[in-house]
Amino acid sequence: MKPKAIFNWSSGKDSALALYKILQEDRFEITSLLTSINKKFRRISMHGVPVSLLETQAESLGLPLVKLELPEEPSMEEYQALMLRTMNEFKDQGITHSVFGDIFLEDLRKYREDQLEAAGMHGVFPLWKINTPDLIHEFLDLGFKTIVTCVNETYLDRSFAGRIIDQDFIKDLPENVDPCGENGEFHTFTYEGPIFKSPIEFEIGETVRKTYPKPKSGTDEGSSDYVFWFCDLTEK
């Protein structure tokens, strides 16, 4: 009997490729997708994608969807408490593993593994330490299609929001931007590919600018806020 696992689904390209790989390996029974959403705005955290499109994705993937509803601006303590409670509920269902699409951020992996250890679970990272230019080309070669829903203005300007990722997009990225956006440079919504029963139909709306306060410390009192550009997607 294969061990049971949940899949941490962001709706984007890294999640899609990681899910593809874990399904191909066939080592785990993927019981459900887990996605963090903003309870107030009913959108996927950071990606800004409406819950309705997330639900359509899950339906096309043929997997149950579990939504972790977060306050508008949760503290780290609130987030950890909600996540631990959710992991304990999964553990009670006989689920022993949690799958992520992370690639090379060591501190993030350690954080995830520490949180899982508290619930008696284990992390699985199908994309770990794979060269990111290779990953994005593999993603495209497999027939996946994805659109950029959010960009961090520190790395990319507004024009990148709402673009489909293709070879031209990759060529246009500045040298300091990871082609998979692993440092948070951009986020995506994947709408077609080999793991979907049918493409996700959507319409592209307006692009909006949003700011978020940076954490305060004794060394950055004069620092500006984080600035992001979000391309709104709506159901077709």
CSV table of C-alpha atoms in Angstrom, one decimal:
chain,number,residue,atom,x,y,z
A,1,MET,CA,0.0,0.0,0.0
A,2,LYS,CA,1.4,3.4,-1.0
A,3,PRO,CA,1.7,6.1,1.7
A,4,LYS,CA,-0.9,8.9,1.6
A,5,ALA,CA,0.2,12.4,0.8
A,6,ILE,CA,-1.4,15.8,0.4
A,7,PHE,CA,-0.1,18.2,-2.3
A,8,ASN,CA,0.5,21.9,-1.5
A,9,TRP,CA,-1.0,23.5,-4.6
A,10,SER,CA,-0.4,27.2,-5.4
A,11,SER,CA,-2.1,27.0,-8.9
A,12,GLY,CA,1.2,27.9,-10.5
A,13,LYS,CA,3.8,26.3,-12.7
A,14,ASP,CA,6.1,24.8,-10.1
A,15,SER,CA,3.1,23.2,-8.4
A,16,ALA,CA,2.0,21.8,-11.7
A,17,LEU,CA,5.4,20.3,-12.7
A,18,ALA,CA,5.9,18.9,-9.2
A,19,LEU,CA,2.5,17.3,-9.3
A,20,TYR,CA,3.2,15.8,-12.7
A,21,LYS,CA,6.5,14.3,-11.4
A,22,ILE,CA,5.0,12.9,-8.2
A,23,LEU,CA,2.2,11.3,-10.2
A,24,GLN,CA,4.6,9.8,-12.7
A,25,GLU,CA,6.7,8.4,-9.9
A,26,ASP,CA,3.6,6.7,-8.4
A,27,ARG,CA,5.1,6.4,-5.0
A,28,PHE,CA,2.3,8.1,-3.1
A,29,GLU,CA,-1.5,8.2,-3.1
A,30,ILE,CA,-2.3,11.9,-3.5
A,31,THR,CA,-5.4,12.4,-1.5
A,32,SER,CA,-6.1,16.1,-2.0
A,33,LEU,CA,-4.7,19.5,-2.9
A,34,LEU,CA,-4.1,22.1,-0.1
A,35,THR,CA,-4.2,25.8,-1.0
A,36,SER,CA,-3.9,28.8,1.2
A,37,ILE,CA,-6.4,31.5,0.4
A,38,ASN,CA,-7.2,35.0,1.6
A,39,LYS,CA,-10.5,34.6,3.4
A,40,LYS,CA,-11.5,38.3,2.9
A,41,PHE,CA,-10.8,38.5,-0.8
A,42,ARG,CA,-11.4,34.9,-1.8
A,43,ARG,CA,-8.2,34.7,-3.7
A,44,ILE,CA,-5.1,32.5,-3.6
A,45,SER,CA,-2.4,33.9,-1.3
A,46,MET,CA,0.2,35.9,-3.2
A,47,HIS,CA,-0.9,34.6,-6.6
A,48,GLY,CA,-4.1,36.7,-6.5
A,49,VAL,CA,-6.1,34.1,-8.4
A,50,PRO,CA,-9.9,33.9,-7.6
A,51,VAL,CA,-11.0,30.8,-5.7
A,52,SER,CA,-13.5,30.0,-8.5
A,53,LEU,CA,-10.6,29.4,-10.9
A,54,LEU,CA,-8.8,27.4,-8.3
A,55,GLU,CA,-11.8,25.2,-7.9
A,56,THR,CA,-12.0,24.7,-11.7
A,57,GLN,CA,-8.4,23.7,-11.7
A,58,ALA,CA,-8.9,21.1,-9.0
A,59,GLU,CA,-11.9,19.7,-10.9
A,60,SER,CA,-9.8,19.4,-14.0
A,61,LEU,CA,-7.1,17.7,-12.0
A,62,GLY,CA,-9.6,15.2,-10.5
A,63,LEU,CA,-8.4,15.8,-7.0
A,64,PRO,CA,-10.3,17.0,-3.9
A,65,LEU,CA,-9.4,20.6,-2.8
A,66,VAL,CA,-8.9,21.7,0.8
A,67,LYS,CA,-8.8,25.5,1.3
A,68,LEU,CA,-6.8,26.8,4.2
A,69,GLU,CA,-8.5,30.1,4.9
A,70,LEU,CA,-6.2,32.8,6.2
A,71,PRO,CA,-7.0,36.3,7.6
A,72,GLU,CA,-6.2,39.3,5.4
A,73,GLU,CA,-2.8,39.9,7.1
A,74,PRO,CA,-2.1,36.9,9.4
A,75,SER,CA,0.8,37.0,11.8
A,76,MET,CA,3.4,34.3,11.7
A,77,GLU,CA,1.9,32.8,14.9
A,78,GLU,CA,-1.6,32.8,13.4
A,79,TYR,CA,-0.4,31.1,10.2
A,80,GLN,CA,1.6,28.5,12.1
A,81,ALA,CA,-1.3,27.6,14.4
A,82,LEU,CA,-3.7,27.2,11.5
A,83,MET,CA,-1.3,25.1,9.5
A,84,LEU,CA,-0.5,22.9,12.5
A,85,ARG,CA,-4.1,22.3,13.1
A,86,THR,CA,-4.7,21.4,9.4
A,87,MET,CA,-1.7,19.1,9.4
A,88,ASN,CA,-2.9,17.3,12.5
A,89,GLU,CA,-6.3,16.8,10.8
A,90,PHE,CA,-4.6,15.3,7.8
A,91,LYS,CA,-2.5,13.0,10.1
A,92,ASP,CA,-5.7,11.8,11.8
A,93,GLN,CA,-6.8,10.7,8.3
A,94,GLY,CA,-3.7,8.5,7.9
A,95,ILE,CA,-1.8,11.0,5.7
A,96,THR,CA,1.9,10.9,6.4
A,97,HIS,CA,3.5,13.1,3.7
A,98,SER,CA,3.1,16.6,2.3
A,99,VAL,CA,4.4,17.5,-1.2
A,100,PHE,CA,5.8,20.9,-2.2
A,101,GLY,CA,7.1,22.5,-5.4
A,102,ASP,CA,10.0,24.2,-3.8
A,103,ILE,CA,13.3,24.2,-5.8
A,104,PHE,CA,16.3,25.6,-3.9
A,105,LEU,CA,15.4,27.8,-1.0
A,106,GLU,CA,17.0,26.0,1.9
A,107,ASP,CA,15.5,28.1,4.7
A,108,LEU,CA,12.0,27.6,3.3
A,109,ARG,CA,12.4,23.9,3.1
A,110,LYS,CA,13.7,23.7,6.7
A,111,TYR,CA,10.8,25.8,7.8
A,112,ARG,CA,8.3,23.4,6.1
A,113,GLU,CA,10.0,20.3,7.5
A,114,ASP,CA,10.1,21.7,11.0
A,115,GLN,CA,6.3,22.5,10.8
A,116,LEU,CA,5.6,19.0,9.5
A,117,GLU,CA,7.8,17.3,12.1
A,118,ALA,CA,5.6,19.0,14.8
A,119,ALA,CA,2.6,17.1,13.3
A,120,GLY,CA,4.5,13.9,12.8
A,121,MET,CA,4.6,14.2,9.0
A,122,HIS,CA,7.3,14.3,6.3
A,123,GLY,CA,8.0,16.6,3.4
A,124,VAL,CA,8.5,15.6,-0.3
A,125,PHE,CA,10.2,17.9,-2.8
A,126,PRO,CA,10.1,16.5,-6.4
A,127,LEU,CA,11.8,19.5,-7.9
A,128,TRP,CA,14.5,20.0,-5.3
A,129,LYS,CA,17.9,21.2,-6.6
A,130,ILE,CA,17.0,20.7,-10.2
A,131,ASN,CA,18.5,23.5,-12.4
A,132,THR,CA,15.8,26.1,-12.9
A,133,PRO,CA,16.4,26.9,-16.6
A,134,ASP,CA,16.1,23.1,-17.2
A,135,LEU,CA,12.9,23.0,-15.2
A,136,ILE,CA,11.2,25.9,-17.1
A,137,HIS,CA,12.1,24.3,-20.4
A,138,GLU,CA,10.9,20.9,-19.3
A,139,PHE,CA,7.6,22.5,-18.2
A,140,LEU,CA,7.1,24.1,-21.6
A,141,ASP,CA,8.2,21.0,-23.5
A,142,LEU,CA,5.6,18.9,-21.6
A,143,GLY,CA,2.9,21.1,-23.0
A,144,PHE,CA,2.1,23.1,-19.9
A,145,LYS,CA,0.7,26.6,-20.3
A,146,THR,CA,0.9,29.3,-17.6
A,147,ILE,CA,0.2,33.0,-17.3
A,148,VAL,CA,2.0,35.5,-14.9
A,149,THR,CA,-0.5,36.8,-12.3
A,150,CYS,CA,1.8,38.7,-10.0
A,151,VAL,CA,5.2,40.4,-10.3
A,152,ASN,CA,7.4,41.9,-7.6
A,153,GLU,CA,8.3,45.4,-8.8
A,154,THR,CA,11.7,45.0,-7.2
A,155,TYR,CA,12.6,42.6,-10.0
A,156,LEU,CA,10.1,43.1,-12.8
A,157,ASP,CA,8.0,46.0,-14.2
A,158,ARG,CA,4.3,46.0,-14.8
A,159,SER,CA,4.6,44.8,-18.4
A,160,PHE,CA,5.5,41.2,-17.3
A,161,ALA,CA,2.1,40.8,-15.4
A,162,GLY,CA,-0.4,39.0,-17.6
A,163,ARG,CA,2.2,37.5,-20.0
A,164,ILE,CA,2.1,33.9,-21.0
A,165,ILE,CA,5.4,32.2,-20.2
A,166,ASP,CA,7.1,31.1,-23.4
A,167,GLN,CA,10.6,31.3,-24.9
A,168,ASP,CA,10.2,35.1,-25.5
A,169,PHE,CA,9.3,35.6,-21.9
A,170,ILE,CA,12.3,33.7,-20.7
A,171,LYS,CA,14.6,35.7,-23.0
A,172,ASP,CA,13.1,39.0,-21.7
A,173,LEU,CA,13.9,38.3,-18.0
A,174,PRO,CA,16.6,40.4,-16.5
A,175,GLU,CA,19.8,38.4,-15.5
A,176,ASN,CA,19.0,38.8,-11.8
A,177,VAL,CA,15.6,37.1,-12.1
A,178,ASP,CA,15.3,33.3,-11.7
A,179,PRO,CA,13.5,31.8,-14.7
A,180,CYS,CA,11.2,29.9,-12.3
A,181,GLY,CA,10.7,33.0,-10.1
A,182,GLU,CA,11.9,30.9,-7.1
A,183,ASN,CA,13.0,34.0,-5.2
A,184,GLY,CA,9.4,35.4,-5.4
A,185,GLU,CA,10.0,37.5,-8.5
A,186,PHE,CA,6.7,36.4,-10.1
A,187,HIS,CA,3.8,34.0,-9.6
A,188,THR,CA,1.7,32.2,-12.2
A,189,PHE,CA,-1.6,30.4,-12.9
A,190,THR,CA,-1.3,27.2,-14.9
A,191,TYR,CA,-4.3,26.5,-17.2
A,192,GLU,CA,-3.3,23.6,-19.5
A,193,GLY,CA,-1.0,20.6,-19.5
A,194,PRO,CA,-0.7,16.8,-19.3
A,195,ILE,CA,-2.2,16.6,-15.8
A,196,PHE,CA,-5.4,18.4,-16.7
A,197,LYS,CA,-8.5,16.7,-18.1
A,198,SER,CA,-9.3,19.9,-20.0
A,199,PRO,CA,-7.9,23.5,-20.3
A,200,ILE,CA,-9.0,26.1,-17.7
A,201,GLU,CA,-10.8,28.9,-19.5
A,202,PHE,CA,-10.4,32.4,-18.2
A,203,GLU,CA,-10.4,36.1,-19.3
A,204,ILE,CA,-7.6,38.6,-18.5
A,205,GLY,CA,-8.8,41.6,-16.6
A,206,GLU,CA,-7.0,44.8,-15.4
A,207,THR,CA,-3.6,45.0,-13.9
A,208,VAL,CA,-3.5,46.6,-10.5
A,209,ARG,CA,-0.7,47.9,-8.2
A,210,LYS,CA,-0.7,46.9,-4.5
A,211,THR,CA,1.7,47.7,-1.7
A,212,TYR,CA,2.5,45.8,1.4
A,213,PRO,CA,4.5,47.0,4.4
A,214,LYS,CA,8.0,45.6,4.9
A,215,PRO,CA,8.7,44.0,8.3
A,216,LYS,CA,10.3,46.7,10.5
A,217,SER,CA,13.8,46.3,11.9
A,218,GLY,CA,16.4,48.5,13.3
A,219,THR,CA,18.3,48.7,10.0
A,220,ASP,CA,15.6,49.5,7.5
A,221,GLU,CA,13.5,52.3,9.0
A,222,GLY,CA,13.6,54.2,5.8
A,223,SER,CA,12.8,51.3,3.5
A,224,SER,CA,9.8,51.5,1.2
A,225,ASP,CA,7.0,49.1,1.0
A,226,TYR,CA,6.9,46.0,-1.2
A,227,VAL,CA,5.2,46.7,-4.5
A,228,PHE,CA,3.4,44.1,-6.6
A,229,TRP,CA,1.5,44.2,-9.9
A,230,PHE,CA,-1.4,41.8,-10.1
A,231,CYS,CA,-3.1,40.8,-13.3
A,232,ASP,CA,-6.7,39.9,-12.6
A,233,LEU,CA,-8.1,36.7,-14.1
A,234,THR,CA,-11.8,36.0,-14.2
A,235,GLU,CA,-13.9,33.0,-15.2
A,236,LYS,CA,-14.9,32.9,-18.9
